[in-house]
Short mmCIF file of C-alpha atoms in Angstrom, two decimals:
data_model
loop_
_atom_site.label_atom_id
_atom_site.label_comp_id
_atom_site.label_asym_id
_atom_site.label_seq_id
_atom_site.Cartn_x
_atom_site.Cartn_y
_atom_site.Cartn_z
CA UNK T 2 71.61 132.24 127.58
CA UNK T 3 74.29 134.59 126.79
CA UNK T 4 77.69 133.08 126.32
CA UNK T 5 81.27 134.54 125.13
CA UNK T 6 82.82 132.37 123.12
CA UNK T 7 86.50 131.42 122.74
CA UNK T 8 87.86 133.96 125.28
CA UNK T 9 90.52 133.00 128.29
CA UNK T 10 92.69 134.66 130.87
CA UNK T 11 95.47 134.39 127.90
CA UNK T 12 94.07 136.74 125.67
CA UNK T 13 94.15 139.54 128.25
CA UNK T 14 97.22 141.71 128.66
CA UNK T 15 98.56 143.02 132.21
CA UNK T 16 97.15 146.08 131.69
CA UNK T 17 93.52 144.53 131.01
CA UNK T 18 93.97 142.76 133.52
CA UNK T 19 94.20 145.28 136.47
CA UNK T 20 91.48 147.23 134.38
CA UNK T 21 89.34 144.12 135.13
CA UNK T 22 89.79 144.01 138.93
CA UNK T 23 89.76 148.09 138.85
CA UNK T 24 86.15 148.01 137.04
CA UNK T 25 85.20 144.34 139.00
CA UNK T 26 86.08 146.31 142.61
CA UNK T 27 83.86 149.67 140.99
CA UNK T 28 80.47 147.68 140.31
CA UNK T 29 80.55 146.33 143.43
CA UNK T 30 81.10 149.53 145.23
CA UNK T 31 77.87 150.72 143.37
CA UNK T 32 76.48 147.76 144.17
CA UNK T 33 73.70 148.52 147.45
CA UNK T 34 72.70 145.37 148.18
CA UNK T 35 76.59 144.74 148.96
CA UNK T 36 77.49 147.69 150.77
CA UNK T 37 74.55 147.73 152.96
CA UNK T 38 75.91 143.85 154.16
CA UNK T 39 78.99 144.77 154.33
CA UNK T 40 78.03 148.52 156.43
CA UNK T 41 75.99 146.69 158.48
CA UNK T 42 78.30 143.47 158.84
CA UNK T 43 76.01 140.92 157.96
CA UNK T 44 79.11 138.42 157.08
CA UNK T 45 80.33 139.59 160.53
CA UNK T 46 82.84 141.75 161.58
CA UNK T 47 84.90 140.89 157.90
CA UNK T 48 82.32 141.85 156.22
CA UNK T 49 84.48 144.24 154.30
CA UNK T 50 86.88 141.74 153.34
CA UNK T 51 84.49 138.70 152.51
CA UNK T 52 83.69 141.51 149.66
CA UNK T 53 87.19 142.02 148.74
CA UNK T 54 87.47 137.97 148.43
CA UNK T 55 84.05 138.25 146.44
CA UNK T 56 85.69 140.12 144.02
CA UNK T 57 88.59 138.07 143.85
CA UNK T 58 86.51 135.42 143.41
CA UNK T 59 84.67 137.10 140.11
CA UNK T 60 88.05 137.55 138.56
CA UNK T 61 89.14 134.20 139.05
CA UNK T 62 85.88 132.78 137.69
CA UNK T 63 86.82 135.26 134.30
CA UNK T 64 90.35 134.22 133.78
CA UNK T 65 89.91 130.67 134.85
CA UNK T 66 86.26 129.40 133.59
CA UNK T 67 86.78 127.97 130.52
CA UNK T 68 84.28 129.25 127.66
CA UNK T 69 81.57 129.47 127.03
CA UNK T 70 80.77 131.75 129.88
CA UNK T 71 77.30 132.30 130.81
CA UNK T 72 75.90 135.49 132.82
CA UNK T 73 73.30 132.69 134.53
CA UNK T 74 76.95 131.36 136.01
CA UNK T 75 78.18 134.26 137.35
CA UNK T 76 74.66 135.02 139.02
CA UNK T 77 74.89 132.07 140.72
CA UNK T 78 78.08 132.56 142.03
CA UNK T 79 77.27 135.95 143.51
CA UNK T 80 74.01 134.94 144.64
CA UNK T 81 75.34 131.56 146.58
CA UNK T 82 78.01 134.31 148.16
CA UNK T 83 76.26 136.58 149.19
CA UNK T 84 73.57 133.35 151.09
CA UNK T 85 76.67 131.84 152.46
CA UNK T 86 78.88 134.98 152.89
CA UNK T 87 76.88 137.35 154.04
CA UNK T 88 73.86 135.37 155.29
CA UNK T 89 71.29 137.50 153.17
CA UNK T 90 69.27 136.64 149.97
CA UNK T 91 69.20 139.99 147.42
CA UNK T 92 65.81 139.13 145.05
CA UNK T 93 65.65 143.09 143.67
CA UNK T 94 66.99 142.34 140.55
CA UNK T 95 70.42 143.79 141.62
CA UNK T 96 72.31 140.15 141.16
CA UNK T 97 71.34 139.61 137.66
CA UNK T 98 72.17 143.81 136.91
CA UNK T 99 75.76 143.31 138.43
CA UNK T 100 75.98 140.15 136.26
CA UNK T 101 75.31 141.56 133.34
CA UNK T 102 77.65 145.06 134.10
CA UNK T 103 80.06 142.43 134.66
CA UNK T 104 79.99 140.39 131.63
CA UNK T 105 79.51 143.45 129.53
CA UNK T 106 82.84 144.69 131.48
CA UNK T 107 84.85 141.52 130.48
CA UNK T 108 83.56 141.62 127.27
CA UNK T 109 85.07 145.29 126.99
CA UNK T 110 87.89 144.46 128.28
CA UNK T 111 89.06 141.12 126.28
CA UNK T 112 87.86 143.40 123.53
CA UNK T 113 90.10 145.98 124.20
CA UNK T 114 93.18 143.68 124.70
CA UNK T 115 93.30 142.17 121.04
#
């Protein structure tokens, strides 16, 4: 289990903080799995902005979780999403990549911020 311990939403700075939803809105557009449910509207015809509230939803689970935060988490989150979102199930191995660009992202950025 990876954890990162002793960070919040307080230690980031504005700046960090639109760098977070900047780079959190990137993986996702890299993300194929994603954009082929939202291309082919597989969460319906707001398929495009179930993603945008996906990735709203990943930032809030950063700056409000309270630590430790564990990538196994965040997979979770992204994988129950995308079930009840999108009505598919991803099992390439893409979930568990995009949790760990993300973690490695935040990690960057709270980094950064100090």
């Amino acid at each position: 289990m990876e954890s990162i311990d002793g960070l919040t939403s307080t230690n980031y700075k504005a700046g960090s903080v639109s760098s977070l939803q900047k780079a959190i809105s990137s993986v996702f557009s890299r993300w194929d799995g994603l954009q082929m449910a939202i291309e082919n509207q597989w969460g319906g015809r707001d398929s495009h902005q179930k993603s945008l509230n996906l990735a709203s939803d990943v930032f809030a689970w950063f700056s409000q979780s309270k630590p430790p935060l564990y990538v196994e988490d965040l997979e979770t989150l992204l994988h129950e999403t995308l079930l009840l979102s999108f009505n598919t199930e991803i099992e390439d191995g893409s979930i568990e990549q995009v949790a760990e660009q993300l973690m490695m992202i935040y990690e960057e950025n709270l980094v950064g911020s100090r």
